[in-house]
Coordinates of C-alpha atoms (C1' of nucleotides) in Angstrom, one line a residue:
Chain A
M1 CA -24.0 3.3 -30.0
S2 CA -24.2 3.9 -26.4
Q3 CA -20.7 4.6 -25.0
A4 CA -19.9 6.8 -27.9
S5 CA -21.9 9.8 -26.6
H6 CA -19.8 10.9 -23.8
T7 CA -16.5 10.3 -25.6
S8 CA -17.5 12.1 -28.7
V9 CA -19.0 15.1 -27.0
L10 CA -15.9 15.4 -24.8
D11 CA -13.6 15.0 -27.7
D12 CA -15.4 17.5 -29.9
L13 CA -15.7 20.1 -27.1
G14 CA -12.1 19.6 -26.2
R15 CA -10.9 20.1 -29.7
R16 CA -12.9 23.2 -30.2
I17 CA -11.5 24.8 -27.1
A18 CA -8.0 23.5 -27.6
G19 CA -8.1 24.7 -31.2
G20 CA -9.2 28.2 -30.4
E21 CA -12.6 27.9 -32.0
L22 CA -14.0 28.6 -28.5
P23 CA -11.6 31.2 -27.2
P24 CA -11.0 31.9 -23.5
G25 CA -13.9 33.9 -22.1
T26 CA -16.5 32.2 -24.1
V27 CA -19.5 31.3 -22.0
L28 CA -21.5 28.2 -22.6
T29 CA -24.5 26.8 -20.8
L30 CA -25.3 23.2 -20.1
A31 CA -28.7 23.7 -21.6
G32 CA -27.2 25.2 -24.8
L33 CA -24.7 22.3 -25.2
E34 CA -27.5 19.8 -24.5
Q35 CA -29.4 21.3 -27.5
E36 CA -26.3 21.7 -29.7
Y37 CA -25.2 18.1 -29.3
G38 CA -28.6 16.6 -29.0
V39 CA -27.7 14.6 -25.9
S40 CA -28.9 14.5 -22.4
R41 CA -27.7 16.6 -19.5
T42 CA -25.9 13.6 -18.1
V43 CA -23.6 13.4 -21.0
I44 CA -22.9 17.1 -21.2
R45 CA -22.3 17.4 -17.5
E46 CA -19.8 14.6 -17.5
S47 CA -18.0 16.0 -20.4
V48 CA -17.8 19.4 -18.8
R49 CA -16.6 17.9 -15.6
V50 CA -13.7 16.3 -17.4
L51 CA -12.8 19.6 -19.2
E52 CA -13.1 21.3 -15.8
S53 CA -10.6 18.8 -14.3
K54 CA -8.2 19.9 -17.0
T55 CA -9.0 23.5 -16.0
M56 CA -10.0 24.2 -19.6
V57 CA -13.3 25.5 -18.4
A58 CA -14.8 26.7 -15.1
S59 CA -18.4 26.4 -14.3
K60 CA -20.2 28.8 -12.0
R61 CA -23.8 29.0 -10.9
R62 CA -25.8 31.7 -12.5
V63 CA -23.1 32.3 -15.1
G64 CA -22.5 29.1 -17.0
V65 CA -19.4 27.3 -18.2
T66 CA -16.6 29.7 -19.1
V67 CA -13.6 28.8 -21.2
T68 CA -10.4 29.5 -19.1
P69 CA -7.3 31.3 -20.4
M70 CA -4.8 28.8 -21.8
H71 CA -2.1 29.6 -19.3
R72 CA -4.2 27.9 -16.7
W73 CA -4.8 24.7 -18.6
H74 CA -3.2 21.4 -17.6
V75 CA -1.1 21.5 -20.8
L76 CA 0.8 18.3 -19.9
D77 CA -2.3 16.3 -20.2
P78 CA -1.8 13.8 -23.0
V79 CA -5.3 14.2 -24.3
L80 CA -5.0 17.9 -24.4
I81 CA -1.6 17.6 -26.2
R82 CA -3.3 15.4 -28.8
W83 CA -6.1 17.9 -29.3
R84 CA -3.6 20.7 -29.8
L85 CA -1.5 18.6 -32.1
E86 CA -4.6 18.0 -34.3
S87 CA -5.7 21.6 -34.2
P88 CA -4.6 24.7 -36.1
A89 CA -2.1 25.3 -33.3
R90 CA -0.2 22.2 -34.4
A91 CA 3.0 24.0 -35.4
Q92 CA 3.2 25.9 -32.1
Q93 CA 2.4 22.8 -30.1
L94 CA 5.2 20.9 -32.0
V95 CA 7.8 23.5 -31.0
A96 CA 6.6 23.6 -27.4
L97 CA 6.6 19.8 -27.2
T98 CA 10.0 19.5 -28.7
E99 CA 11.4 22.0 -26.2
L100 CA 9.9 19.8 -23.5
R101 CA 11.6 16.8 -25.1
L102 CA 14.8 18.7 -25.1
A103 CA 14.4 19.0 -21.3
V104 CA 13.2 15.6 -20.5
E105 CA 14.7 13.1 -22.9
P106 CA 18.4 13.9 -22.2
A107 CA 17.6 13.7 -18.4
A108 CA 15.8 10.4 -18.9
A109 CA 18.7 9.0 -21.0
R110 CA 21.1 9.9 -18.2
L111 CA 18.9 8.0 -15.7
T112 CA 18.4 5.1 -18.0
A113 CA 22.2 4.8 -18.5
I114 CA 22.5 4.6 -14.7
R115 CA 19.6 2.6 -13.7
A116 CA 18.1 0.5 -16.6
S117 CA 17.8 -3.2 -16.2
E118 CA 20.0 -5.4 -18.4
D119 CA 17.0 -6.4 -20.4
A120 CA 16.1 -2.8 -21.2
R121 CA 19.7 -2.0 -22.2
A122 CA 19.8 -4.9 -24.5
E123 CA 16.4 -4.0 -26.0
I124 CA 17.6 -0.4 -26.6
G125 CA 20.8 -1.7 -28.2
R126 CA 18.8 -4.0 -30.4
L127 CA 16.4 -1.3 -31.6
A128 CA 19.3 1.0 -32.4
A129 CA 20.8 -1.8 -34.5
V130 CA 17.4 -2.3 -36.3
L131 CA 17.2 1.4 -37.0
K132 CA 20.8 1.4 -38.4
E133 CA 20.1 -1.6 -40.5
L134 CA 16.9 -0.2 -42.0
G135 CA 18.3 3.3 -42.4
D136 CA 21.5 2.2 -44.1
S137 CA 19.5 0.1 -46.6
G138 CA 17.3 3.0 -47.6
R139 CA 14.2 1.8 -45.7
G140 CA 13.9 4.8 -43.4
D141 CA 10.4 5.5 -44.6
T142 CA 8.9 2.1 -43.9
E143 CA 6.4 1.2 -41.3
E144 CA 9.0 -1.0 -39.8
Y145 CA 11.4 1.8 -39.3
L146 CA 8.6 3.9 -37.8
A147 CA 7.7 1.2 -35.3
A148 CA 11.4 0.7 -34.3
D149 CA 11.9 4.5 -33.9
I150 CA 8.9 4.8 -31.6
A151 CA 9.9 1.7 -29.7
F152 CA 13.4 3.1 -29.2
H153 CA 12.1 6.3 -27.7
N154 CA 9.5 4.5 -25.6
C155 CA 12.1 2.1 -24.3
L156 CA 14.5 4.8 -23.4
L157 CA 11.9 6.8 -21.5
E158 CA 10.4 3.7 -19.8
A159 CA 13.7 2.4 -18.6
C160 CA 14.6 5.6 -16.8
G161 CA 12.6 4.5 -13.7
N162 CA 10.7 7.7 -13.3
L163 CA 7.1 7.6 -14.3
M164 CA 6.9 11.4 -14.6
L165 CA 9.6 11.4 -17.2
S166 CA 8.2 8.4 -19.0
A167 CA 4.9 10.2 -19.2
I168 CA 5.8 12.0 -22.4
K169 CA 6.1 8.8 -24.3
E170 CA 2.7 9.0 -25.7
P171 CA 2.9 12.5 -27.2
I172 CA 6.4 11.7 -28.6
A173 CA 5.1 8.6 -30.3
Q174 CA 2.3 10.8 -31.8
V175 CA 4.8 13.3 -33.1
I176 CA 7.0 10.6 -34.6
G177 CA 4.0 8.9 -36.2
G178 CA 2.6 12.2 -37.4
R179 CA 5.8 13.1 -39.1
H180 CA 5.9 9.7 -40.8
R181 CA 2.3 9.9 -42.0
A182 CA 3.0 13.4 -43.4
G183 CA 5.6 11.7 -45.6
L184 CA 8.4 13.7 -44.0
T185 CA 10.6 10.8 -43.1
P186 CA 13.2 10.3 -45.8
A187 CA 14.1 6.8 -47.1
E188 CA 17.7 7.6 -46.1
P189 CA 17.6 9.1 -42.6
V190 CA 19.9 12.1 -42.0
H191 CA 23.2 10.6 -41.2
A192 CA 23.7 12.6 -38.0
S193 CA 20.3 11.5 -36.6
L194 CA 21.0 7.8 -37.1
H195 CA 24.5 8.3 -35.6
N196 CA 23.1 10.0 -32.5
H197 CA 20.6 7.2 -32.0
V198 CA 23.3 4.5 -32.3
E199 CA 25.7 6.3 -30.1
A200 CA 23.1 7.1 -27.4
A201 CA 22.2 3.4 -27.3
A202 CA 25.8 2.4 -27.1
A203 CA 26.3 4.9 -24.2
I204 CA 23.3 3.5 -22.4
V205 CA 24.5 -0.1 -22.9
R206 CA 27.8 0.8 -21.3
G207 CA 26.3 2.8 -18.6
D208 CA 27.8 6.1 -19.7
A209 CA 25.4 8.7 -18.4
D210 CA 27.1 11.8 -19.8
G211 CA 27.3 10.2 -23.3
A212 CA 23.7 9.1 -23.2
E213 CA 22.6 12.5 -22.2
S214 CA 24.6 14.4 -24.7
Y215 CA 23.8 12.2 -27.7
V216 CA 20.1 12.3 -27.0
R217 CA 20.4 16.1 -26.5
A218 CA 22.1 16.4 -29.8
Y219 CA 19.4 14.4 -31.5
V220 CA 16.5 16.4 -30.0
E221 CA 18.3 19.7 -30.7
S222 CA 18.4 18.8 -34.4
I223 CA 14.7 17.9 -34.3
L224 CA 14.0 21.3 -32.6
G225 CA 15.8 23.1 -35.3
E226 CA 13.8 21.3 -37.9
V227 CA 10.5 21.9 -36.2
R228 CA 11.2 25.6 -35.6
T229 CA 11.8 26.2 -39.3
I230 CA 8.4 24.6 -40.2
G231 CA 6.5 26.8 -37.6
Chain B
M1 CA -23.2 22.6 1.1
S2 CA -24.0 21.7 -2.4
Q3 CA -21.0 22.1 -4.6
A4 CA -19.0 20.2 -2.0
S5 CA -20.2 16.8 -3.0
H6 CA -18.5 16.2 -6.2
T7 CA -15.3 17.8 -5.2
S8 CA -15.0 15.9 -1.9
V9 CA -15.9 12.6 -3.4
L10 CA -13.4 13.0 -6.2
D11 CA -10.8 14.2 -3.8
D12 CA -11.3 11.3 -1.4
L13 CA -11.4 8.6 -4.1
G14 CA -8.4 10.2 -5.8
R15 CA -6.4 10.2 -2.6
R16 CA -7.3 6.6 -1.8
I17 CA -6.2 5.4 -5.2
A18 CA -3.1 7.6 -5.4
G19 CA -2.1 6.6 -1.9
G20 CA -2.4 2.9 -2.6
E21 CA -5.3 2.2 -0.3
L22 CA -7.2 1.0 -3.4
P23 CA -4.4 -0.8 -5.3
P24 CA -4.5 -1.5 -9.0
G25 CA -6.9 -4.2 -9.9
T26 CA -9.4 -3.2 -7.2
V27 CA -12.9 -3.3 -8.6
L28 CA -15.5 -0.8 -7.5
T29 CA -19.1 -0.4 -8.5
L30 CA -21.1 2.8 -8.9
A31 CA -23.8 1.3 -6.7
G32 CA -21.2 0.5 -4.0
L33 CA -19.6 4.0 -4.1
E34 CA -23.1 5.5 -4.0
Q35 CA -23.8 3.6 -0.8
E36 CA -20.4 4.3 0.7
Y37 CA -20.4 8.0 0.2
G38 CA -24.1 8.5 0.6
V39 CA -24.5 10.6 -2.5
S40 CA -26.4 10.2 -5.7
R41 CA -25.3 8.3 -8.8
T42 CA -24.7 11.6 -10.6
V43 CA -22.0 12.7 -8.2
I44 CA -20.3 9.3 -8.2
R45 CA -20.5 9.1 -12.0
E46 CA -18.9 12.5 -12.5
S47 CA -16.1 11.7 -10.1
V48 CA -15.4 8.4 -11.7
R49 CA -15.4 10.1 -15.1
V50 CA -12.7 12.5 -13.9
L51 CA -10.6 9.7 -12.5
E52 CA -11.1 7.9 -15.8
S53 CA -9.9 11.0 -17.7
K54 CA -6.7 10.7 -15.6
T55 CA -6.6 7.0 -16.5
M56 CA -6.6 6.1 -12.8
V57 CA -9.6 3.9 -13.3
A58 CA -11.3 2.2 -16.2
S59 CA -15.0 1.4 -16.2
K60 CA -16.5 -1.4 -18.1
R61 CA -20.0 -2.7 -18.3
R62 CA -20.9 -5.8 -16.4
V63 CA -17.5 -5.5 -14.6
G64 CA -17.4 -2.2 -12.7
V65 CA -14.8 0.5 -12.2
T66 CA -11.3 -1.0 -12.0
V67 CA -8.2 0.7 -10.6
T68 CA -5.6 0.9 -13.3
P69 CA -1.9 0.1 -12.8
M70 CA 0.1 3.2 -12.0
H71 CA 2.3 3.2 -15.0
R72 CA -0.8 4.1 -17.0
W73 CA -1.8 7.1 -15.0
H74 CA -1.4 10.7 -16.1
V75 CA 1.2 11.3 -13.5
L76 CA 2.0 14.8 -14.6
D77 CA -1.5 15.9 -13.7
P78 CA -1.1 18.6 -11.0
V79 CA -4.0 17.2 -8.9
L80 CA -2.6 13.7 -9.0
I81 CA 0.8 15.1 -8.0
R82 CA -0.8 16.8 -5.0
W83 CA -2.6 13.6 -4.0
R84 CA 0.7 11.7 -4.2
L85 CA 2.5 14.4 -2.2
E86 CA 0.0 14.1 0.5
S87 CA -0.1 10.3 0.6
P88 CA 2.2 7.7 2.1
A89 CA 4.1 7.8 -1.2
R90 CA 5.2 11.3 -0.5
A91 CA 9.0 10.5 -0.3
Q92 CA 9.0 8.6 -3.6
Q93 CA 7.0 11.4 -5.2
L94 CA 9.4 14.0 -4.0
V95 CA 12.3 12.2 -5.6
A96 CA 10.5 11.7 -8.8
L97 CA 9.3 15.3 -8.9
T98 CA 12.8 16.6 -8.2
E99 CA 14.2 14.5 -11.0
L100 CA 11.6 16.1 -13.2
R101 CA 12.7 19.5 -11.9
L102 CA 16.3 18.6 -12.7
A103 CA 15.2 18.1 -16.3
V104 CA 12.8 21.0 -16.7
E105 CA 14.1 23.9 -14.6
P106 CA 17.5 24.2 -16.2
A107 CA 16.0 24.0 -19.6
A108 CA 13.4 26.7 -18.7
A109 CA 16.2 28.8 -17.2
R110 CA 18.0 28.6 -20.5
L111 CA 15.0 29.7 -22.5
T112 CA 14.2 32.4 -19.9
A113 CA 17.7 33.8 -20.3
I114 CA 17.2 34.0 -24.0
R115 CA 13.6 35.1 -24.3
A116 CA 12.3 36.7 -21.2
S117 CA 10.9 40.2 -21.3
E118 CA 12.8 43.0 -19.6
D119 CA 10.2 43.1 -16.9
A120 CA 10.5 39.5 -16.1
R121 CA 14.3 39.7 -15.9
A122 CA 14.1 42.6 -13.6
E123 CA 11.6 40.8 -11.4
I124 CA 13.8 37.7 -11.2
G125 CA 16.8 39.9 -10.3
R126 CA 14.7 41.7 -7.6
L127 CA 13.5 38.4 -6.1
A128 CA 17.0 37.1 -5.9
A129 CA 18.1 40.2 -4.1
V130 CA 15.2 39.8 -1.7
L131 CA 16.3 36.2 -1.0
K132 CA 19.9 37.2 -0.5
E133 CA 18.9 40.1 1.9
L134 CA 16.6 37.8 4.0
G135 CA 19.0 34.9 3.9
D136 CA 22.1 36.9 4.9
S137 CA 20.2 38.4 7.8
G138 CA 19.1 35.0 9.2
R139 CA 15.5 35.2 8.1
G140 CA 15.6 32.2 5.8
D141 CA 12.7 30.6 7.7
T142 CA 10.2 33.4 7.5
E143 CA 7.0 33.5 5.5
E144 CA 8.5 36.3 3.6
Y145 CA 11.4 34.2 2.4
L146 CA 9.1 31.4 1.5
A147 CA 7.0 33.7 -0.6
A148 CA 10.0 35.1 -2.4
D149 CA 11.4 31.7 -3.0
I150 CA 8.2 30.4 -4.6
A151 CA 7.8 33.6 -6.6
F152 CA 11.4 33.3 -7.8
H153 CA 10.8 29.8 -9.2
N154 CA 7.4 30.7 -10.6
C155 CA 8.8 33.7 -12.4
L156 CA 11.7 31.7 -13.8
L157 CA 9.3 29.1 -15.2
E158 CA 6.7 31.5 -16.4
A159 CA 9.1 33.7 -18.3
C160 CA 10.5 30.9 -20.4
G161 CA 7.6 31.3 -22.8
N162 CA 6.7 27.6 -23.0
L163 CA 3.5 26.7 -21.2
M164 CA 4.4 23.1 -21.0
L165 CA 7.6 23.9 -19.0
S166 CA 5.7 26.4 -16.9
A167 CA 3.3 23.7 -16.0
I168 CA 5.4 22.4 -13.2
K169 CA 5.1 25.7 -11.3
E170 CA 2.3 24.5 -9.1
P171 CA 3.9 21.3 -7.9
I172 CA 7.2 23.0 -7.3
A173 CA 5.5 25.7 -5.2
Q174 CA 3.8 22.9 -3.2
V175 CA 7.1 21.2 -2.5
I176 CA 8.8 24.4 -1.4
G177 CA 5.8 25.2 0.8
G178 CA 5.7 21.7 2.2
R179 CA 9.4 21.9 3.1
H180 CA 8.8 25.2 4.8
R181 CA 5.8 23.9 6.8
A182 CA 7.7 20.9 7.9
G183 CA 10.2 23.3 9.5
L184 CA 13.0 22.1 7.3
T185 CA 14.1 25.5 6.0
P186 CA 17.0 26.8 8.1
A187 CA 17.1 30.5 9.2
E188 CA 20.5 30.7 7.5
P189 CA 20.0 29.1 4.0
V190 CA 22.8 26.9 2.8
H191 CA 25.4 29.3 1.3
A192 CA 25.6 27.3 -2.0
S193 CA 21.9 27.4 -2.5
L194 CA 21.6 31.1 -2.0
H195 CA 24.6 31.6 -4.2
N196 CA 23.1 29.5 -7.0
H197 CA 19.9 31.5 -6.9
V198 CA 21.7 34.8 -7.1
E199 CA 24.0 33.7 -9.9
A200 CA 21.2 32.2 -11.9
A201 CA 19.3 35.4 -11.6
A202 CA 22.3 37.4 -12.7
A203 CA 22.9 35.1 -15.7
I204 CA 19.2 35.5 -16.7
V205 CA 19.4 39.3 -16.4
R206 CA 22.5 39.4 -18.6
G207 CA 21.0 36.9 -21.1
D208 CA 23.6 34.2 -20.4
A209 CA 21.8 31.0 -21.3
D210 CA 24.6 28.6 -20.3
G211 CA 25.1 30.3 -17.0
A212 CA 21.4 30.3 -16.2
E213 CA 21.1 26.7 -17.1
S214 CA 24.1 25.5 -15.1
Y215 CA 23.4 27.5 -11.9
V216 CA 19.8 26.3 -11.8
R217 CA 21.0 22.8 -12.5
A218 CA 23.4 23.0 -9.6
Y219 CA 20.7 24.2 -7.4
V220 CA 18.2 21.5 -8.3
E221 CA 21.0 18.8 -8.0
S222 CA 21.6 19.9 -4.4
I223 CA 17.9 19.6 -3.7
L224 CA 17.9 16.2 -5.3
G225 CA 20.7 15.0 -3.1
E226 CA 18.9 16.2 -0.1
V227 CA 15.6 14.7 -1.1
R228 CA 17.2 11.3 -1.9
T229 CA 18.7 11.0 1.6
I230 CA 15.3 11.6 3.2
G231 CA 13.5 8.9 1.1
Chain C
dC1 C1' -25.7 58.1 -5.5
dT2 C1' -25.7 54.2 -2.3
dG3 C1' -27.2 50.2 -0.2
dC4 C1' -30.5 46.6 0.6
dC5 C1' -33.7 43.2 -1.2
dA6 C1' -36.1 40.2 -4.1
dC7 C1' -36.1 37.7 -8.4
dA8 C1' -34.6 34.7 -11.7
dA9 C1' -30.9 32.3 -14.2
dA10 C1' -27.9 28.5 -14.2
dC11 C1' -25.5 25.0 -12.1
dA12 C1' -25.8 21.0 -8.4
dT13 C1' -28.0 17.1 -6.7
dC14 C1' -31.3 13.5 -6.4
dA15 C1' -34.4 9.7 -7.8
dC16 C1' -36.0 6.8 -11.1
dA17 C1' -36.7 4.5 -15.5
dC18 C1' -35.0 2.3 -19.3
dC19 C1' -31.3 0.9 -22.8
dT20 C1' -27.0 -1.6 -24.0
dT21 C1' -23.3 -4.4 -23.4
dT22 C1' -21.2 -8.5 -21.8
dA23 C1' -19.2 -11.9 -18.3
dG24 C1' -20.5 -16.1 -16.9
dC25 C1' -22.9 -20.2 -17.1
dA26 C1' -25.5 -23.8 -18.8
dA27 C1' -27.2 -26.6 -22.3
dC28 C1' -26.0 -28.9 -26.2
dA29 C1' -23.5 -30.7 -30.0
dA30 C1' -19.1 -32.8 -32.1
Chain D
dT1 C1' -13.8 -34.3 -23.4
dT2 C1' -14.2 -30.2 -25.7
dG3 C1' -15.9 -26.5 -28.3
dT4 C1' -20.0 -23.8 -29.5
dT5 C1' -24.2 -21.5 -28.9
dG6 C1' -27.5 -19.0 -26.5
dC7 C1' -29.5 -17.1 -22.3
dT8 C1' -29.5 -14.2 -18.4
dA9 C1' -28.5 -11.1 -15.0
dA10 C1' -25.2 -7.6 -13.6
dA11 C1' -23.3 -3.2 -14.2
dG12 C1' -22.5 0.8 -16.6
dG13 C1' -24.7 4.4 -20.1
dT14 C1' -28.3 7.6 -21.1
dG15 C1' -32.5 10.2 -20.6
dT16 C1' -35.8 13.1 -17.7
dG17 C1' -38.3 15.6 -14.3
dA18 C1' -38.1 17.7 -9.9
dT19 C1' -35.9 20.3 -6.5
dG20 C1' -32.0 22.6 -4.0
dT21 C1' -28.6 26.4 -3.9
dT22 C1' -25.9 30.0 -5.2
dT23 C1' -25.4 34.5 -7.1
dG24 C1' -25.6 38.1 -10.8
dT25 C1' -28.7 41.8 -11.7
dG26 C1' -32.1 45.1 -11.5
dG27 C1' -35.4 47.7 -8.8
dC28 C1' -36.7 50.2 -4.9
dA29 C1' -36.1 52.9 -0.9
dG30 C1' -33.3 56.1 1.7

DNA sequence: CTGCCACAAACATCACACCTTTAGCAACAA
DNA sequence: TTGTTGCTAAAGGTGTGATGTTTGTGGCAG
């Protein structure tokens, strides 16, 4: 149990701040945290430094470590996104994240339709076929479907050739997985959703940028509608 | 000169990795870095931890600190974006970042047109007027124009009500500022660009989501064309 | 009331000691 | 030859005490 210290302290502190338990303005001290977590200064300092690098806290001499207002945070940090998704703010975070998807995924789909390698196109086509096969046969709630769904979105984002657009892969996979684990995925996927996946894949395969963009947009818009009613 | 240590070591290491001087696979050791920078283990460790939190490096016992392949990095981190913009990879980074803008800014403009407060709308309208005024009178290359241009984009992104979309404010401001400092901004702004700013602002003011989205898209597309020819 | 100064709080850095994991190698057995 | 076991040293992980440095804050003098 050696490496665990830093990671677990960082994770716990991060969650508490991201989840609002330690609201902006809260002042902590290294000594206090040292006591609270029962670990050495080293571990606390490194954790605080990482939070500082995400601008979630700011440390000043003679004052201590202050929690920063959220609008200053590096909210695109995948770790922070995960903390927020697993916090009481989950619903809000889902809406915000889906709005981000609505911006990024259609744009990525367009680029993918234009630039993707033949291999990537083929893989996307294959995954869409798998989704259709499983969905049509009432297996939309299986692990297999989940895996294919995540792989589909990962592939689409990865093949766009822009690392900054691909960067939202991880949070998206989390959202899809979370939805599945919450038992929200129906055995018979909504027809429109499956249709949009299949058509988007077809558009990408044939290099149709406009089609790829609009089918993906339609898909994410439907998710957004769904997510907004939950929040 | 106390606080400088951590920051400067982190910054230097980050730049060297982001700029490709230390390519993926490179293995460093804490002891080596300690020697190289002439600082204590504490400072090196904290810097490495921060880089690790951006997944730019991974540290393993008995091995050392290994530079991670770029596709694993948290490329949306504002600090990492800055490092890349100030590295030999600047041109690539500009293209990637502009493609990201092309995804995010139109989406943000749409949301802003729908949700922004009256104050924010008024401010955006005002800034567009300032830009037009300065541009029409041949002062497109002044500090004043630069400030208004940055403020315009900041405002637009801030008013959209989604922190994740607002998060690209900082890098965008850097790009606009960089372009200005490089002497690339003409005294007489390209007519189409100014027009798109003004029309986007007008659309936002009147709550026209489609208009706001498409004018902003047109603007960013023109930037993208320009940026791609430079790369 | 204002401005200057000294004090102490809290972070920043350093140096050192010791723990824990593990790559790499060697000895050994099948 | 090949696979397994076990040792060892390398490198990061953690803990601790000491000292430097900045900077709120309160007190004192004008």
